[in-house]
JSON list of C-alpha atoms in Angstrom, two decimals:
[
{"chain": "X", "resi": 12, "resn": "PRO", "atom": "CA", "xyz": [0.00, 0.00, 0.00]},
{"chain": "X", "resi": 13, "resn": "ASP", "atom": "CA", "xyz": [2.82, 2.48, 0.67]},
{"chain": "X", "resi": 14, "resn": "ARG", "atom": "CA", "xyz": [3.87, 2.43, -3.02]},
{"chain": "X", "resi": 15, "resn": "PHE", "atom": "CA", "xyz": [0.59, 4.04, -4.07]},
{"chain": "X", "resi": 16, "resn": "ASP", "atom": "CA", "xyz": [1.19, 7.05, -1.85]},
{"chain": "X", "resi": 17, "resn": "THR", "atom": "CA", "xyz": [4.78, 7.55, -2.93]},
{"chain": "X", "resi": 18, "resn": "TYR", "atom": "CA", "xyz": [3.68, 8.65, -6.41]},
{"chain": "X", "resi": 19, "resn": "SER", "atom": "CA", "xyz": [1.78, 11.54, -4.80]},
{"chain": "X", "resi": 20, "resn": "VAL", "atom": "CA", "xyz": [4.76, 12.32, -2.57]},
{"chain": "X", "resi": 21, "resn": "GLY", "atom": "CA", "xyz": [6.94, 12.52, -5.68]},
{"chain": "X", "resi": 22, "resn": "VAL", "atom": "CA", "xyz": [4.53, 14.94, -7.33]},
{"chain": "X", "resi": 23, "resn": "MET", "atom": "CA", "xyz": [4.46, 17.08, -4.17]},
{"chain": "X", "resi": 24, "resn": "LEU", "atom": "CA", "xyz": [8.27, 17.06, -4.08]},
{"chain": "X", "resi": 25, "resn": "MET", "atom": "CA", "xyz": [8.27, 18.25, -7.68]},
{"chain": "X", "resi": 26, "resn": "GLN", "atom": "CA", "xyz": [5.84, 21.04, -6.79]},
{"chain": "X", "resi": 27, "resn": "MET", "atom": "CA", "xyz": [8.02, 22.17, -3.89]},
{"chain": "X", "resi": 28, "resn": "ALA", "atom": "CA", "xyz": [11.21, 22.08, -5.95]},
{"chain": "X", "resi": 29, "resn": "ILE", "atom": "CA", "xyz": [9.93, 23.33, -9.32]},
{"chain": "X", "resi": 30, "resn": "PRO", "atom": "CA", "xyz": [8.21, 26.71, -8.85]},
{"chain": "X", "resi": 31, "resn": "GLU", "atom": "CA", "xyz": [6.42, 26.55, -12.20]},
{"chain": "X", "resi": 32, "resn": "LEU", "atom": "CA", "xyz": [4.43, 23.50, -11.03]},
{"chain": "X", "resi": 33, "resn": "ARG", "atom": "CA", "xyz": [2.90, 25.25, -8.01]},
{"chain": "X", "resi": 34, "resn": "PRO", "atom": "CA", "xyz": [-0.18, 26.88, -9.60]},
{"chain": "X", "resi": 35, "resn": "GLY", "atom": "CA", "xyz": [-3.11, 24.42, -9.54]},
{"chain": "X", "resi": 36, "resn": "LYS", "atom": "CA", "xyz": [-3.65, 24.28, -13.31]},
{"chain": "X", "resi": 37, "resn": "GLN", "atom": "CA", "xyz": [-0.03, 23.25, -13.81]},
{"chain": "X", "resi": 38, "resn": "LEU", "atom": "CA", "xyz": [-0.73, 19.82, -12.30]},
{"chain": "X", "resi": 39, "resn": "ASP", "atom": "CA", "xyz": [-3.28, 19.16, -15.03]},
{"chain": "X", "resi": 40, "resn": "LEU", "atom": "CA", "xyz": [-0.69, 20.23, -17.60]},
{"chain": "X", "resi": 41, "resn": "LEU", "atom": "CA", "xyz": [1.94, 17.98, -16.00]},
{"chain": "X", "resi": 42, "resn": "LYS", "atom": "CA", "xyz": [-0.47, 15.04, -16.08]},
{"chain": "X", "resi": 43, "resn": "SER", "atom": "CA", "xyz": [-1.25, 15.55, -19.76]},
{"chain": "X", "resi": 44, "resn": "GLN", "atom": "CA", "xyz": [2.44, 16.01, -20.63]},
{"chain": "X", "resi": 45, "resn": "LEU", "atom": "CA", "xyz": [3.32, 12.79, -18.78]},
{"chain": "X", "resi": 46, "resn": "GLN", "atom": "CA", "xyz": [0.65, 10.94, -20.75]},
{"chain": "X", "resi": 47, "resn": "VAL", "atom": "CA", "xyz": [2.19, 12.18, -24.00]},
{"chain": "X", "resi": 48, "resn": "VAL", "atom": "CA", "xyz": [5.60, 10.75, -23.05]},
{"chain": "X", "resi": 49, "resn": "GLY", "atom": "CA", "xyz": [4.25, 7.45, -21.70]},
{"chain": "X", "resi": 50, "resn": "GLU", "atom": "CA", "xyz": [4.66, 8.35, -18.01]},
{"chain": "X", "resi": 51, "resn": "ASP", "atom": "CA", "xyz": [8.45, 8.51, -18.45]},
{"chain": "X", "resi": 52, "resn": "LEU", "atom": "CA", "xyz": [9.68, 11.37, -16.26]},
{"chain": "X", "resi": 53, "resn": "GLN", "atom": "CA", "xyz": [13.09, 11.60, -17.98]},
{"chain": "X", "resi": 54, "resn": "ALA", "atom": "CA", "xyz": [11.38, 11.81, -21.37]},
{"chain": "X", "resi": 55, "resn": "TRP", "atom": "CA", "xyz": [9.09, 14.50, -19.90]},
{"chain": "X", "resi": 56, "resn": "ARG", "atom": "CA", "xyz": [12.11, 16.52, -18.79]},
{"chain": "X", "resi": 57, "resn": "ASP", "atom": "CA", "xyz": [13.81, 16.05, -22.16]},
{"chain": "X", "resi": 58, "resn": "GLU", "atom": "CA", "xyz": [10.67, 17.18, -23.99]},
{"chain": "X", "resi": 59, "resn": "TYR", "atom": "CA", "xyz": [9.31, 19.93, -21.71]},
{"chain": "X", "resi": 60, "resn": "GLY", "atom": "CA", "xyz": [12.20, 20.72, -19.34]},
{"chain": "X", "resi": 61, "resn": "ASP", "atom": "CA", "xyz": [13.02, 24.10, -20.87]},
{"chain": "X", "resi": 62, "resn": "GLN", "atom": "CA", "xyz": [9.75, 25.38, -19.36]},
{"chain": "X", "resi": 63, "resn": "TYR", "atom": "CA", "xyz": [10.78, 24.50, -15.79]},
{"chain": "X", "resi": 64, "resn": "THR", "atom": "CA", "xyz": [13.49, 25.26, -13.22]},
{"chain": "X", "resi": 65, "resn": "PHE", "atom": "CA", "xyz": [15.21, 22.13, -11.87]},
{"chain": "X", "resi": 66, "resn": "THR", "atom": "CA", "xyz": [17.89, 23.84, -9.77]},
{"chain": "X", "resi": 67, "resn": "LEU", "atom": "CA", "xyz": [16.85, 22.31, -6.44]},
{"chain": "X", "resi": 68, "resn": "LEU", "atom": "CA", "xyz": [16.43, 18.81, -7.85]},
{"chain": "X", "resi": 69, "resn": "ASP", "atom": "CA", "xyz": [19.80, 18.98, -9.59]},
{"chain": "X", "resi": 70, "resn": "ARG", "atom": "CA", "xyz": [21.77, 19.83, -6.44]},
{"chain": "X", "resi": 71, "resn": "ARG", "atom": "CA", "xyz": [24.17, 17.26, -5.01]},
{"chain": "X", "resi": 72, "resn": "LYS", "atom": "CA", "xyz": [24.75, 15.34, -8.24]},
{"chain": "X", "resi": 73, "resn": "GLY", "atom": "CA", "xyz": [21.05, 15.36, -9.12]},
{"chain": "X", "resi": 74, "resn": "GLN", "atom": "CA", "xyz": [19.92, 13.34, -6.10]},
{"chain": "X", "resi": 75, "resn": "GLY", "atom": "CA", "xyz": [16.56, 15.15, -5.97]},
{"chain": "X", "resi": 76, "resn": "TRP", "atom": "CA", "xyz": [15.88, 14.39, -9.61]},
{"chain": "X", "resi": 77, "resn": "ASP", "atom": "CA", "xyz": [16.89, 10.77, -9.09]},
{"chain": "X", "resi": 78, "resn": "LEU", "atom": "CA", "xyz": [14.47, 10.47, -6.16]},
{"chain": "X", "resi": 79, "resn": "VAL", "atom": "CA", "xyz": [11.60, 12.06, -8.08]},
{"chain": "X", "resi": 80, "resn": "LYS", "atom": "CA", "xyz": [12.19, 9.72, -11.05]},
{"chain": "X", "resi": 81, "resn": "ARG", "atom": "CA", "xyz": [11.99, 6.74, -8.69]},
{"chain": "X", "resi": 82, "resn": "LEU", "atom": "CA", "xyz": [8.72, 7.97, -7.16]},
{"chain": "X", "resi": 83, "resn": "VAL", "atom": "CA", "xyz": [6.81, 9.40, -10.13]},
{"chain": "X", "resi": 84, "resn": "ARG", "atom": "CA", "xyz": [6.60, 6.32, -12.28]},
{"chain": "X", "resi": 85, "resn": "PRO", "atom": "CA", "xyz": [4.00, 3.70, -12.99]},
{"chain": "X", "resi": 86, "resn": "ARG", "atom": "CA", "xyz": [3.99, 0.45, -11.09]},
{"chain": "X", "resi": 87, "resn": "ASN", "atom": "CA", "xyz": [4.43, -2.75, -13.03]},
{"chain": "X", "resi": 88, "resn": "LEU", "atom": "CA", "xyz": [4.52, -6.42, -12.17]},
{"chain": "X", "resi": 89, "resn": "VAL", "atom": "CA", "xyz": [7.94, -7.28, -13.60]},
{"chain": "X", "resi": 90, "resn": "GLN", "atom": "CA", "xyz": [9.90, -4.49, -11.96]},
{"chain": "X", "resi": 91, "resn": "ARG", "atom": "CA", "xyz": [8.79, -3.19, -8.60]},
{"chain": "X", "resi": 92, "resn": "GLY", "atom": "CA", "xyz": [8.30, 0.22, -10.09]},
{"chain": "X", "resi": 93, "resn": "ARG", "atom": "CA", "xyz": [8.36, 3.10, -7.67]},
{"chain": "X", "resi": 94, "resn": "LEU", "atom": "CA", "xyz": [10.12, 3.19, -4.32]},
{"chain": "X", "resi": 95, "resn": "SER", "atom": "CA", "xyz": [8.30, 2.39, -1.11]},
{"chain": "X", "resi": 96, "resn": "ALA", "atom": "CA", "xyz": [8.14, 5.10, 1.54]},
{"chain": "X", "resi": 97, "resn": "ALA", "atom": "CA", "xyz": [10.86, 3.37, 3.57]},
{"chain": "X", "resi": 98, "resn": "GLU", "atom": "CA", "xyz": [13.13, 3.06, 0.52]},
{"chain": "X", "resi": 99, "resn": "ALA", "atom": "CA", "xyz": [12.54, 6.72, -0.35]},
{"chain": "X", "resi": 100, "resn": "MET", "atom": "CA", "xyz": [13.54, 7.83, 3.15]},
{"chain": "X", "resi": 101, "resn": "GLY", "atom": "CA", "xyz": [16.86, 5.98, 2.74]},
{"chain": "X", "resi": 102, "resn": "HIS", "atom": "CA", "xyz": [17.62, 7.74, -0.56]},
{"chain": "X", "resi": 103, "resn": "PRO", "atom": "CA", "xyz": [20.82, 9.89, -0.61]},
{"chain": "X", "resi": 104, "resn": "PHE", "atom": "CA", "xyz": [18.66, 12.99, -1.24]},
{"chain": "X", "resi": 105, "resn": "PHE", "atom": "CA", "xyz": [17.86, 12.90, 2.49]},
{"chain": "X", "resi": 106, "resn": "TRP", "atom": "CA", "xyz": [21.45, 12.38, 3.64]},
{"chain": "X", "resi": 107, "resn": "PRO", "atom": "CA", "xyz": [23.01, 15.28, 5.56]},
{"chain": "X", "resi": 108, "resn": "GLU", "atom": "CA", "xyz": [24.87, 17.81, 3.42]},
{"chain": "X", "resi": 109, "resn": "PHE", "atom": "CA", "xyz": [28.25, 16.89, 4.91]},
{"chain": "X", "resi": 110, "resn": "LEU", "atom": "CA", "xyz": [28.05, 13.28, 3.69]},
{"chain": "X", "resi": 111, "resn": "PRO", "atom": "CA", "xyz": [29.30, 12.66, 0.17]},
{"chain": "X", "resi": 112, "resn": "VAL", "atom": "CA", "xyz": [26.68, 11.47, -2.27]},
{"chain": "X", "resi": 113, "resn": "PRO", "atom": "CA", "xyz": [27.39, 8.41, -4.40]},
{"chain": "X", "resi": 114, "resn": "ASP", "atom": "CA", "xyz": [27.79, 8.63, -8.13]},
{"chain": "X", "resi": 115, "resn": "LYS", "atom": "CA", "xyz": [24.54, 8.16, -10.01]},
{"chain": "X", "resi": 116, "resn": "ARG", "atom": "CA", "xyz": [23.32, 4.59, -10.15]}
]
């Protein structure tokens, strides 16, 4: 059950970190844009990213962006899909600033 909620948490994290997503109508636009790119968040950024500011998500070797990509994704039966809440809390995005972050996985 906690995987269902993590999608919403990922969207809220995006809203907090990307100022252009904060107005209410922007969520509808995000949803439609994600449908166009098959729910692939990296493809969404590649296609529509010039309209948004990713500065906060790109800090610390892009750990925020990595976390969001692991949360805002469809579930599937072959791969687990999105992170659970417990897995998300262990993500390097939440590590203290003084700890080095690993290279991207």
